[in-house]
Amino acid sequence: MRIVAVLLASLLFPLAAPADPGPLPERLADTGGGSQLLTAEAPGTGATTGRLTWWDRRDGSWVEAGSTPARFGAKGLVEGASRVQGTDTTPTGLYSLPYAFGVAAAPPGTRYPYRTATDRSWWCEDNEARAYNRWVEGLPADCRASESEHLTAYASQYARALVIGFNYTRPVRGRGAGIFLHVNGRAATAGCVSVPAEAMDRILAWADPVRRPHIAIGTTGGPTAITRY
């Protein structure tokens, strides 16, 4: 009789459908306070691929504006606050997007401040240099070329890019430098997030500095879950 009663109850009072968790930005601890957001999500810390999605906040809700496959560091992802430079890992966390740059000219519709790289353009990654984790025009005497990136040497990857504000405002020596959202190369990155060239152009045409976009980088679950940031 008990089994019959349970069956009858299930017919009369069916289980409620799982609640819709809502769009990903609604589940993040922080979105940066603006009305635009990029989320770069990997299935786990060992992954080198995942998905980048860009969102608009409209009428109090987050709405997906576009999405694309993404690549991460060759050694996966790691908590940004404890990352070590030179480990080929992508730092997880929530970061600002200070400005855009590229070896190529800015695509039509770009509103972000955009710097065009020249043969004199470098990203200083030398831990001993005063300009650590900064763009420099002409390599300073205290910034070794072997410890830095000559931007035009990566004409495909840095055709167009956005600077990710990891370790940028108050750089911690040894934590890492030169983390960007840029165009795909041949494989995984050295710690950046990369996307197809067409998607990079769409992102630059979408991003509006007035709306204070940020990027959240993380995994689907675990200690580096994107929802923690």
JSON list of N, CA and C in Angstrom, two decimals, residues 88-165:
[
{"chain": "A", "resi": 88, "resn": "ASP", "atom": "N", "xyz": [53.26, 29.25, -17.60]},
{"chain": "A", "resi": 88, "resn": "ASP", "atom": "CA", "xyz": [52.34, 28.96, -18.71]},
{"chain": "A", "resi": 88, "resn": "ASP", "atom": "C", "xyz": [50.92, 28.67, -18.21]},
{"chain": "A", "resi": 89, "resn": "THR", "atom": "N", "xyz": [50.52, 29.34, -17.13]},
{"chain": "A", "resi": 89, "resn": "THR", "atom": "CA", "xyz": [49.19, 29.17, -16.58]},
{"chain": "A", "resi": 89, "resn": "THR", "atom": "C", "xyz": [48.39, 30.47, -16.73]},
{"chain": "A", "resi": 90, "resn": "THR", "atom": "N", "xyz": [47.11, 30.33, -16.95]},
{"chain": "A", "resi": 90, "resn": "THR", "atom": "CA", "xyz": [46.22, 31.49, -17.03]},
{"chain": "A", "resi": 90, "resn": "THR", "atom": "C", "xyz": [45.71, 31.81, -15.64]},
{"chain": "A", "resi": 91, "resn": "PRO", "atom": "N", "xyz": [45.83, 33.07, -15.19]},
{"chain": "A", "resi": 91, "resn": "PRO", "atom": "CA", "xyz": [45.38, 33.44, -13.85]},
{"chain": "A", "resi": 91, "resn": "PRO", "atom": "C", "xyz": [43.86, 33.57, -13.77]},
{"chain": "A", "resi": 92, "resn": "THR", "atom": "N", "xyz": [43.27, 32.92, -12.77]},
{"chain": "A", "resi": 92, "resn": "THR", "atom": "CA", "xyz": [41.84, 33.08, -12.56]},
{"chain": "A", "resi": 92, "resn": "THR", "atom": "C", "xyz": [41.59, 34.33, -11.72]},
{"chain": "A", "resi": 93, "resn": "GLY", "atom": "N", "xyz": [40.39, 34.88, -11.84]},
{"chain": "A", "resi": 93, "resn": "GLY", "atom": "CA", "xyz": [40.04, 36.07, -11.09]},
{"chain": "A", "resi": 93, "resn": "GLY", "atom": "C", "xyz": [39.18, 37.01, -11.93]},
{"chain": "A", "resi": 94, "resn": "LEU", "atom": "N", "xyz": [38.88, 38.15, -11.35]},
{"chain": "A", "resi": 94, "resn": "LEU", "atom": "CA", "xyz": [38.12, 39.21, -12.03]},
{"chain": "A", "resi": 94, "resn": "LEU", "atom": "C", "xyz": [39.05, 40.38, -12.26]},
{"chain": "A", "resi": 95, "resn": "TYR", "atom": "N", "xyz": [39.15, 40.82, -13.55]},
{"chain": "A", "resi": 95, "resn": "TYR", "atom": "CA", "xyz": [40.14, 41.83, -13.91]},
{"chain": "A", "resi": 95, "resn": "TYR", "atom": "C", "xyz": [39.54, 42.92, -14.78]},
{"chain": "A", "resi": 96, "resn": "SER", "atom": "N", "xyz": [40.13, 44.09, -14.66]},
{"chain": "A", "resi": 96, "resn": "SER", "atom": "CA", "xyz": [39.78, 45.20, -15.54]},
{"chain": "A", "resi": 96, "resn": "SER", "atom": "C", "xyz": [40.40, 44.98, -16.92]},
{"chain": "A", "resi": 97, "resn": "LEU", "atom": "N", "xyz": [40.04, 45.82, -17.86]},
{"chain": "A", "resi": 97, "resn": "LEU", "atom": "CA", "xyz": [40.57, 45.76, -19.23]},
{"chain": "A", "resi": 97, "resn": "LEU", "atom": "C", "xyz": [41.07, 47.17, -19.57]},
{"chain": "A", "resi": 98, "resn": "PRO", "atom": "N", "xyz": [42.32, 47.49, -19.21]},
{"chain": "A", "resi": 98, "resn": "PRO", "atom": "CA", "xyz": [42.81, 48.87, -19.29]},
{"chain": "A", "resi": 98, "resn": "PRO", "atom": "C", "xyz": [42.74, 49.50, -20.68]},
{"chain": "A", "resi": 99, "resn": "TYR", "atom": "N", "xyz": [43.21, 48.80, -21.71]},
{"chain": "A", "resi": 99, "resn": "TYR", "atom": "CA", "xyz": [43.16, 49.35, -23.07]},
{"chain": "A", "resi": 99, "resn": "TYR", "atom": "C", "xyz": [43.38, 48.25, -24.08]},
{"chain": "A", "resi": 100, "resn": "ALA", "atom": "N", "xyz": [43.15, 48.58, -25.34]},
{"chain": "A", "resi": 100, "resn": "ALA", "atom": "CA", "xyz": [43.34, 47.65, -26.45]},
{"chain": "A", "resi": 100, "resn": "ALA", "atom": "C", "xyz": [44.60, 48.02, -27.22]},
{"chain": "A", "resi": 101, "resn": "PHE", "atom": "N", "xyz": [45.12, 47.05, -27.96]},
{"chain": "A", "resi": 101, "resn": "PHE", "atom": "CA", "xyz": [46.29, 47.33, -28.79]},
{"chain": "A", "resi": 101, "resn": "PHE", "atom": "C", "xyz": [46.35, 46.33, -29.92]},
{"chain": "A", "resi": 102, "resn": "GLY", "atom": "N", "xyz": [47.27, 46.55, -30.83]},
{"chain": "A", "resi": 102, "resn": "GLY", "atom": "CA", "xyz": [47.44, 45.59, -31.91]},
{"chain": "A", "resi": 102, "resn": "GLY", "atom": "C", "xyz": [48.54, 45.96, -32.88]},
{"chain": "A", "resi": 103, "resn": "VAL", "atom": "N", "xyz": [49.06, 44.96, -33.55]},
{"chain": "A", "resi": 103, "resn": "VAL", "atom": "CA", "xyz": [49.98, 45.18, -34.65]},
{"chain": "A", "resi": 103, "resn": "VAL", "atom": "C", "xyz": [49.20, 45.73, -35.84]},
{"chain": "A", "resi": 104, "resn": "ALA", "atom": "N", "xyz": [47.95, 45.27, -35.97]},
{"chain": "A", "resi": 104, "resn": "ALA", "atom": "CA", "xyz": [47.05, 45.79, -37.01]},
{"chain": "A", "resi": 104, "resn": "ALA", "atom": "C", "xyz": [46.28, 46.99, -36.47]},
{"chain": "A", "resi": 105, "resn": "ALA", "atom": "N", "xyz": [45.67, 47.72, -37.37]},
{"chain": "A", "resi": 105, "resn": "ALA", "atom": "CA", "xyz": [44.86, 48.86, -36.96]},
{"chain": "A", "resi": 105, "resn": "ALA", "atom": "C", "xyz": [43.60, 48.39, -36.23]},
{"chain": "A", "resi": 106, "resn": "ALA", "atom": "N", "xyz": [43.01, 49.27, -35.47]},
{"chain": "A", "resi": 106, "resn": "ALA", "atom": "CA", "xyz": [41.78, 48.94, -34.76]},
{"chain": "A", "resi": 106, "resn": "ALA", "atom": "C", "xyz": [40.68, 48.61, -35.75]},
{"chain": "A", "resi": 107, "resn": "PRO", "atom": "N", "xyz": [39.86, 47.59, -35.48]},
{"chain": "A", "resi": 107, "resn": "PRO", "atom": "CA", "xyz": [38.75, 47.28, -36.39]},
{"chain": "A", "resi": 107, "resn": "PRO", "atom": "C", "xyz": [37.68, 48.35, -36.33]},
{"chain": "A", "resi": 108, "resn": "PRO", "atom": "N", "xyz": [36.86, 48.46, -37.38]},
{"chain": "A", "resi": 108, "resn": "PRO", "atom": "CA", "xyz": [35.77, 49.44, -37.38]},
{"chain": "A", "resi": 108, "resn": "PRO", "atom": "C", "xyz": [34.88, 49.29, -36.15]},
{"chain": "A", "resi": 109, "resn": "GLY", "atom": "N", "xyz": [34.49, 50.42, -35.58]},
{"chain": "A", "resi": 109, "resn": "GLY", "atom": "CA", "xyz": [33.60, 50.40, -34.43]},
{"chain": "A", "resi": 109, "resn": "GLY", "atom": "C", "xyz": [34.29, 50.38, -33.08]},
{"chain": "A", "resi": 110, "resn": "THR", "atom": "N", "xyz": [35.62, 50.27, -33.07]},
{"chain": "A", "resi": 110, "resn": "THR", "atom": "CA", "xyz": [36.34, 50.22, -31.80]},
{"chain": "A", "resi": 110, "resn": "THR", "atom": "C", "xyz": [36.21, 51.53, -31.04]},
{"chain": "A", "resi": 111, "resn": "ARG", "atom": "N", "xyz": [35.79, 51.45, -29.79]},
{"chain": "A", "resi": 111, "resn": "ARG", "atom": "CA", "xyz": [35.67, 52.63, -28.93]},
{"chain": "A", "resi": 111, "resn": "ARG", "atom": "C", "xyz": [36.74, 52.64, -27.84]},
{"chain": "A", "resi": 112, "resn": "TYR", "atom": "N", "xyz": [37.35, 51.51, -27.62]},
{"chain": "A", "resi": 112, "resn": "TYR", "atom": "CA", "xyz": [38.36, 51.41, -26.58]},
{"chain": "A", "resi": 112, "resn": "TYR", "atom": "C", "xyz": [39.61, 52.19, -26.97]},
{"chain": "A", "resi": 113, "resn": "PRO", "atom": "N", "xyz": [40.31, 52.79, -26.02]},
{"chain": "A", "resi": 113, "resn": "PRO", "atom": "CA", "xyz": [41.63, 53.36, -26.32]},
{"chain": "A", "resi": 113, "resn": "PRO", "atom": "C", "xyz": [42.49, 52.28, -26.96]},
{"chain": "A", "resi": 114, "resn": "TYR", "atom": "N", "xyz": [43.10, 52.59, -28.10]},
{"chain": "A", "resi": 114, "resn": "TYR", "atom": "CA", "xyz": [43.78, 51.56, -28.90]},
{"chain": "A", "resi": 114, "resn": "TYR", "atom": "C", "xyz": [45.18, 52.04, -29.28]},
{"chain": "A", "resi": 115, "resn": "ARG", "atom": "N", "xyz": [46.19, 51.24, -28.94]},
{"chain": "A", "resi": 115, "resn": "ARG", "atom": "CA", "xyz": [47.58, 51.57, -29.27]},
{"chain": "A", "resi": 115, "resn": "ARG", "atom": "C", "xyz": [48.05, 50.64, -30.39]},
{"chain": "A", "resi": 116, "resn": "THR", "atom": "N", "xyz": [48.61, 51.22, -31.42]},
{"chain": "A", "resi": 116, "resn": "THR", "atom": "CA", "xyz": [49.14, 50.43, -32.53]},
{"chain": "A", "resi": 116, "resn": "THR", "atom": "C", "xyz": [50.62, 50.15, -32.28]},
{"chain": "A", "resi": 117, "resn": "ALA", "atom": "N", "xyz": [50.98, 48.89, -32.28]},
{"chain": "A", "resi": 117, "resn": "ALA", "atom": "CA", "xyz": [52.37, 48.49, -32.02]},
{"chain": "A", "resi": 117, "resn": "ALA", "atom": "C", "xyz": [53.27, 48.84, -33.19]},
{"chain": "A", "resi": 118, "resn": "THR", "atom": "N", "xyz": [54.49, 49.24, -32.86]},
{"chain": "A", "resi": 118, "resn": "THR", "atom": "CA", "xyz": [55.53, 49.52, -33.86]},
{"chain": "A", "resi": 118, "resn": "THR", "atom": "C", "xyz": [56.73, 48.63, -33.57]},
{"chain": "A", "resi": 119, "resn": "ASP", "atom": "N", "xyz": [57.77, 48.76, -34.36]},
{"chain": "A", "resi": 119, "resn": "ASP", "atom": "CA", "xyz": [58.98, 47.97, -34.13]},
{"chain": "A", "resi": 119, "resn": "ASP", "atom": "C", "xyz": [59.65, 48.33, -32.81]},
{"chain": "A", "resi": 120, "resn": "ARG", "atom": "N", "xyz": [59.28, 49.47, -32.23]},
{"chain": "A", "resi": 120, "resn": "ARG", "atom": "CA", "xyz": [59.85, 49.88, -30.94]},
{"chain": "A", "resi": 120, "resn": "ARG", "atom": "C", "xyz": [59.00, 49.45, -29.74]},
{"chain": "A", "resi": 121, "resn": "SER", "atom": "N", "xyz": [57.89, 48.78, -30.01]},
{"chain": "A", "resi": 121, "resn": "SER", "atom": "CA", "xyz": [56.94, 48.45, -28.94]},
{"chain": "A", "resi": 121, "resn": "SER", "atom": "C", "xyz": [57.30, 47.12, -28.27]},
{"chain": "A", "resi": 122, "resn": "TRP", "atom": "N", "xyz": [57.43, 47.19, -26.96]},
{"chain": "A", "resi": 122, "resn": "TRP", "atom": "CA", "xyz": [57.72, 46.00, -26.15]},
{"chain": "A", "resi": 122, "resn": "TRP", "atom": "C", "xyz": [56.78, 45.95, -24.96]},
{"chain": "A", "resi": 123, "resn": "TRP", "atom": "N", "xyz": [56.59, 44.72, -24.42]},
{"chain": "A", "resi": 123, "resn": "TRP", "atom": "CA", "xyz": [55.96, 44.58, -23.12]},
{"chain": "A", "resi": 123, "resn": "TRP", "atom": "C", "xyz": [57.04, 44.10, -22.16]},
{"chain": "A", "resi": 124, "resn": "CYS", "atom": "N", "xyz": [57.40, 44.95, -21.21]},
{"chain": "A", "resi": 124, "resn": "CYS", "atom": "CA", "xyz": [58.50, 44.65, -20.29]},
{"chain": "A", "resi": 124, "resn": "CYS", "atom": "C", "xyz": [58.04, 43.64, -19.25]},
{"chain": "A", "resi": 125, "resn": "GLU", "atom": "N", "xyz": [58.72, 42.50, -19.20]},
{"chain": "A", "resi": 125, "resn": "GLU", "atom": "CA", "xyz": [58.38, 41.45, -18.25]},
{"chain": "A", "resi": 125, "resn": "GLU", "atom": "C", "xyz": [59.56, 41.09, -17.36]},
{"chain": "A", "resi": 126, "resn": "ASP", "atom": "N", "xyz": [60.56, 41.95, -17.36]},
{"chain": "A", "resi": 126, "resn": "ASP", "atom": "CA", "xyz": [61.75, 41.75, -16.54]},
{"chain": "A", "resi": 126, "resn": "ASP", "atom": "C", "xyz": [61.44, 42.17, -15.10]},
{"chain": "A", "resi": 127, "resn": "ASN", "atom": "N", "xyz": [61.56, 41.22, -14.17]},
{"chain": "A", "resi": 127, "resn": "ASN", "atom": "CA", "xyz": [61.22, 41.49, -12.77]},
{"chain": "A", "resi": 127, "resn": "ASN", "atom": "C", "xyz": [62.09, 42.56, -12.13]},
{"chain": "A", "resi": 128, "resn": "GLU", "atom": "N", "xyz": [63.25, 42.83, -12.71]},
{"chain": "A", "resi": 128, "resn": "GLU", "atom": "CA", "xyz": [64.16, 43.83, -12.14]},
{"chain": "A", "resi": 128, "resn": "GLU", "atom": "C", "xyz": [63.93, 45.23, -12.73]},
{"chain": "A", "resi": 129, "resn": "ALA", "atom": "N", "xyz": [63.08, 45.33, -13.72]},
{"chain": "A", "resi": 129, "resn": "ALA", "atom": "CA", "xyz": [62.91, 46.61, -14.42]},
{"chain": "A", "resi": 129, "resn": "ALA", "atom": "C", "xyz": [61.87, 47.51, -13.74]},
{"chain": "A", "resi": 130, "resn": "ARG", "atom": "N", "xyz": [62.07, 48.79, -13.84]},
{"chain": "A", "resi": 130, "resn": "ARG", "atom": "CA", "xyz": [61.10, 49.75, -13.30]},
{"chain": "A", "resi": 130, "resn": "ARG", "atom": "C", "xyz": [59.79, 49.67, -14.06]},
{"chain": "A", "resi": 131, "resn": "ALA", "atom": "N", "xyz": [59.84, 49.33, -15.34]},
{"chain": "A", "resi": 131, "resn": "ALA", "atom": "CA", "xyz": [58.64, 49.29, -16.18]},
{"chain": "A", "resi": 131, "resn": "ALA", "atom": "C", "xyz": [58.02, 47.89, -16.22]},
{"chain": "A", "resi": 132, "resn": "TYR", "atom": "N", "xyz": [58.24, 47.09, -15.18]},
{"chain": "A", "resi": 132, "resn": "TYR", "atom": "CA", "xyz": [57.70, 45.73, -15.14]},
{"chain": "A", "resi": 132, "resn": "TYR", "atom": "C", "xyz": [56.20, 45.73, -15.39]},
{"chain": "A", "resi": 133, "resn": "ASN", "atom": "N", "xyz": [55.79, 44.83, -16.30]},
{"chain": "A", "resi": 133, "resn": "ASN", "atom": "CA", "xyz": [54.39, 44.66, -16.69]},
{"chain": "A", "resi": 133, "resn": "ASN", "atom": "C", "xyz": [53.78, 45.94, -17.28]},
{"chain": "A", "resi": 134, "resn": "ARG", "atom": "N", "xyz": [54.56, 46.57, -18.14]},
{"chain": "A", "resi": 134, "resn": "ARG", "atom": "CA", "xyz": [54.10, 47.77, -18.82]},
{"chain": "A", "resi": 134, "resn": "ARG", "atom": "C", "xyz": [54.56, 47.77, -20.28]},
{"chain": "A", "resi": 135, "resn": "TRP", "atom": "N", "xyz": [53.76, 48.42, -21.13]},
{"chain": "A", "resi": 135, "resn": "TRP", "atom": "CA", "xyz": [54.14, 48.71, -22.51]},
{"chain": "A", "resi": 135, "resn": "TRP", "atom": "C", "xyz": [55.25, 49.75, -22.48]},
{"chain": "A", "resi": 136, "resn": "VAL", "atom": "N", "xyz": [56.28, 49.56, -23.30]},
{"chain": "A", "resi": 136, "resn": "VAL", "atom": "CA", "xyz": [57.35, 50.56, -23.43]},
{"chain": "A", "resi": 136, "resn": "VAL", "atom": "C", "xyz": [57.64, 50.76, -24.91]},
{"chain": "A", "resi": 137, "resn": "GLU", "atom": "N", "xyz": [57.92, 51.98, -25.27]},
{"chain": "A", "resi": 137, "resn": "GLU", "atom": "CA", "xyz": [58.35, 52.31, -26.63]},
{"chain": "A", "resi": 137, "resn": "GLU", "atom": "C", "xyz": [59.86, 52.49, -26.60]},
{"chain": "A", "resi": 138, "resn": "GLY", "atom": "N", "xyz": [60.57, 51.52, -27.11]},
{"chain": "A", "resi": 138, "resn": "GLY", "atom": "CA", "xyz": [62.01, 51.47, -26.94]},
{"chain": "A", "resi": 138, "resn": "GLY", "atom": "C", "xyz": [62.31, 50.77, -25.63]},
{"chain": "A", "resi": 139, "resn": "LEU", "atom": "N", "xyz": [63.13, 49.74, -25.68]},
{"chain": "A", "resi": 139, "resn": "LEU", "atom": "CA", "xyz": [63.39, 48.93, -24.49]},
{"chain": "A", "resi": 139, "resn": "LEU", "atom": "C", "xyz": [64.29, 49.68, -23.52]},
{"chain": "A", "resi": 140, "resn": "PRO", "atom": "N", "xyz": [63.84, 49.91, -22.28]},
{"chain": "A", "resi": 140, "resn": "PRO", "atom": "CA", "xyz": [64.70, 50.59, -21.30]},
{"chain": "A", "resi": 140, "resn": "PRO", "atom": "C", "xyz": [65.96, 49.79, -21.00]},
{"chain": "A", "resi": 141, "resn": "ALA", "atom": "N", "xyz": [66.99, 50.48, -20.54]},
{"chain": "A", "resi": 141, "resn": "ALA", "atom": "CA", "xyz": [68.28, 49.83, -20.28]},
{"chain": "A", "resi": 141, "resn": "ALA", "atom": "C", "xyz": [68.16, 48.75, -19.22]},
{"chain": "A", "resi": 142, "resn": "ASP", "atom": "N", "xyz": [67.21, 48.91, -18.25]},
{"chain": "A", "resi": 142, "resn": "ASP", "atom": "CA", "xyz": [67.10, 47.92, -17.17]},
{"chain": "A", "resi": 142, "resn": "ASP", "atom": "C", "xyz": [66.09, 46.81, -17.49]},
{"chain": "A", "resi": 143, "resn": "CYS", "atom": "N", "xyz": [65.58, 46.76, -18.71]},
{"chain": "A", "resi": 143, "resn": "CYS", "atom": "CA", "xyz": [64.60, 45.74, -19.11]},
{"chain": "A", "resi": 143, "resn": "CYS", "atom": "C", "xyz": [65.21, 44.85, -20.18]},
{"chain": "A", "resi": 144, "resn": "ARG", "atom": "N", "xyz": [65.57, 43.64, -19.83]},
{"chain": "A", "resi": 144, "resn": "ARG", "atom": "CA", "xyz": [66.24, 42.73, -20.76]},
{"chain": "A", "resi": 144, "resn": "ARG", "atom": "C", "xyz": [65.28, 42.22, -21.83]},
{"chain": "A", "resi": 145, "resn": "ALA", "atom": "N", "xyz": [65.74, 42.22, -23.07]},
{"chain": "A", "resi": 145, "resn": "ALA", "atom": "CA", "xyz": [64.93, 41.73, -24.18]},
{"chain": "A", "resi": 145, "resn": "ALA", "atom": "C", "xyz": [64.57, 40.26, -23.99]},
{"chain": "A", "resi": 146, "resn": "SER", "atom": "N", "xyz": [65.47, 39.50, -23.40]},
{"chain": "A", "resi": 146, "resn": "SER", "atom": "CA", "xyz": [65.23, 38.07, -23.19]},
{"chain": "A", "resi": 146, "resn": "SER", "atom": "C", "xyz": [64.12, 37.82, -22.17]},
{"chain": "A", "resi": 147, "resn": "GLU", "atom": "N", "xyz": [63.77, 38.85, -21.41]},
{"chain": "A", "resi": 147, "resn": "GLU", "atom": "CA", "xyz": [62.73, 38.74, -20.38]},
{"chain": "A", "resi": 147, "resn": "GLU", "atom": "C", "xyz": [61.48, 39.52, -20.76]},
{"chain": "A", "resi": 148, "resn": "SER", "atom": "N", "xyz": [61.37, 39.90, -22.02]},
{"chain": "A", "resi": 148, "resn": "SER", "atom": "CA", "xyz": [60.26, 40.76, -22.46]},
{"chain": "A", "resi": 148, "resn": "SER", "atom": "C", "xyz": [59.72, 40.28, -23.80]},
{"chain": "A", "resi": 149, "resn": "GLU", "atom": "N", "xyz": [58.61, 40.87, -24.22]},
{"chain": "A", "resi": 149, "resn": "GLU", "atom": "CA", "xyz": [57.99, 40.50, -25.49]},
{"chain": "A", "resi": 149, "resn": "GLU", "atom": "C", "xyz": [58.07, 41.67, -26.47]},
{"chain": "A", "resi": 150, "resn": "HIS", "atom": "N", "xyz": [58.65, 41.41, -27.63]},
{"chain": "A", "resi": 150, "resn": "HIS", "atom": "CA", "xyz": [58.65, 42.37, -28.73]},
{"chain": "A", "resi": 150, "resn": "HIS", "atom": "C", "xyz": [57.31, 42.18, -29.44]},
{"chain": "A", "resi": 151, "resn": "LEU", "atom": "N", "xyz": [56.41, 43.13, -29.28]},
{"chain": "A", "resi": 151, "resn": "LEU", "atom": "CA", "xyz": [55.02, 42.90, -29.67]},
{"chain": "A", "resi": 151, "resn": "LEU", "atom": "C", "xyz": [54.85, 42.58, -31.14]},
{"chain": "A", "resi": 152, "resn": "THR", "atom": "N", "xyz": [55.59, 43.22, -32.01]},
{"chain": "A", "resi": 152, "resn": "THR", "atom": "CA", "xyz": [55.43, 42.98, -33.44]},
{"chain": "A", "resi": 152, "resn": "THR", "atom": "C", "xyz": [55.98, 41.61, -33.86]},
{"chain": "A", "resi": 153, "resn": "ALA", "atom": "N", "xyz": [56.69, 40.93, -32.97]},
{"chain": "A", "resi": 153, "resn": "ALA", "atom": "CA", "xyz": [57.17, 39.58, -33.28]},
{"chain": "A", "resi": 153, "resn": "ALA", "atom": "C", "xyz": [56.02, 38.57, -33.23]},
{"chain": "A", "resi": 154, "resn": "TYR", "atom": "N", "xyz": [54.87, 39.00, -32.70]},
{"chain": "A", "resi": 154, "resn": "TYR", "atom": "CA", "xyz": [53.69, 38.15, -32.62]},
{"chain": "A", "resi": 154, "resn": "TYR", "atom": "C", "xyz": [52.57, 38.77, -33.44]},
{"chain": "A", "resi": 155, "resn": "ALA", "atom": "N", "xyz": [52.86, 38.93, -34.73]},
{"chain": "A", "resi": 155, "resn": "ALA", "atom": "CA", "xyz": [51.95, 39.67, -35.61]},
{"chain": "A", "resi": 155, "resn": "ALA", "atom": "C", "xyz": [50.58, 39.02, -35.71]},
{"chain": "A", "resi": 156, "resn": "SER", "atom": "N", "xyz": [50.51, 37.71, -35.63]},
{"chain": "A", "resi": 156, "resn": "SER", "atom": "CA", "xyz": [49.21, 37.03, -35.71]},
{"chain": "A", "resi": 156, "resn": "SER", "atom": "C", "xyz": [48.47, 37.11, -34.38]},
{"chain": "A", "resi": 157, "resn": "GLN", "atom": "N", "xyz": [49.13, 36.70, -33.29]},
{"chain": "A", "resi": 157, "resn": "GLN", "atom": "CA", "xyz": [48.47, 36.69, -31.99]},
{"chain": "A", "resi": 157, "resn": "GLN", "atom": "C", "xyz": [48.09, 38.09, -31.52]},
{"chain": "A", "resi": 158, "resn": "TYR", "atom": "N", "xyz": [49.00, 39.04, -31.74]},
{"chain": "A", "resi": 158, "resn": "TYR", "atom": "CA", "xyz": [48.76, 40.40, -31.27]},
{"chain": "A", "resi": 158, "resn": "TYR", "atom": "C", "xyz": [48.29, 41.31, -32.38]},
{"chain": "A", "resi": 159, "resn": "ALA", "atom": "N", "xyz": [47.67, 40.72, -33.40]},
{"chain": "A", "resi": 159, "resn": "ALA", "atom": "CA", "xyz": [47.08, 41.56, -34.44]},
{"chain": "A", "resi": 159, "resn": "ALA", "atom": "C", "xyz": [46.11, 42.53, -33.79]},
{"chain": "A", "resi": 160, "resn": "ARG", "atom": "N", "xyz": [45.32, 42.01, -32.84]},
{"chain": "A", "resi": 160, "resn": "ARG", "atom": "CA", "xyz": [44.42, 42.84, -32.04]},
{"chain": "A", "resi": 160, "resn": "ARG", "atom": "C", "xyz": [44.26, 42.17, -30.68]},
{"chain": "A", "resi": 161, "resn": "ALA", "atom": "N", "xyz": [44.22, 42.98, -29.64]},
{"chain": "A", "resi": 161, "resn": "ALA", "atom": "CA", "xyz": [44.21, 42.41, -28.29]},
{"chain": "A", "resi": 161, "resn": "ALA", "atom": "C", "xyz": [43.65, 43.42, -27.29]},
{"chain": "A", "resi": 162, "resn": "LEU", "atom": "N", "xyz": [43.27, 42.90, -26.13]},
{"chain": "A", "resi": 162, "resn": "LEU", "atom": "CA", "xyz": [42.90, 43.71, -24.98]},
{"chain": "A", "resi": 162, "resn": "LEU", "atom": "C", "xyz": [43.84, 43.36, -23.83]},
{"chain": "A", "resi": 163, "resn": "VAL", "atom": "N", "xyz": [44.36, 44.36, -23.15]},
{"chain": "A", "resi": 163, "resn": "VAL", "atom": "CA", "xyz": [45.17, 44.12, -21.96]},
{"chain": "A", "resi": 163, "resn": "VAL", "atom": "C", "xyz": [44.26, 43.65, -20.84]},
{"chain": "A", "resi": 164, "resn": "ILE", "atom": "N", "xyz": [44.61, 42.53, -20.20]},
{"chain": "A", "resi": 164, "resn": "ILE", "atom": "CA", "xyz": [43.91, 42.07, -19.01]},
{"chain": "A", "resi": 164, "resn": "ILE", "atom": "C", "xyz": [44.65, 42.61, -17.79]},
{"chain": "A", "resi": 165, "resn": "GLY", "atom": "N", "xyz": [43.92, 43.23, -16.89]},
{"chain": "A", "resi": 165, "resn": "GLY", "atom": "CA", "xyz": [44.55, 43.94, -15.78]},
{"chain": "A", "resi": 165, "resn": "GLY", "atom": "C", "xyz": [45.07, 43.05, -14.66]}
]
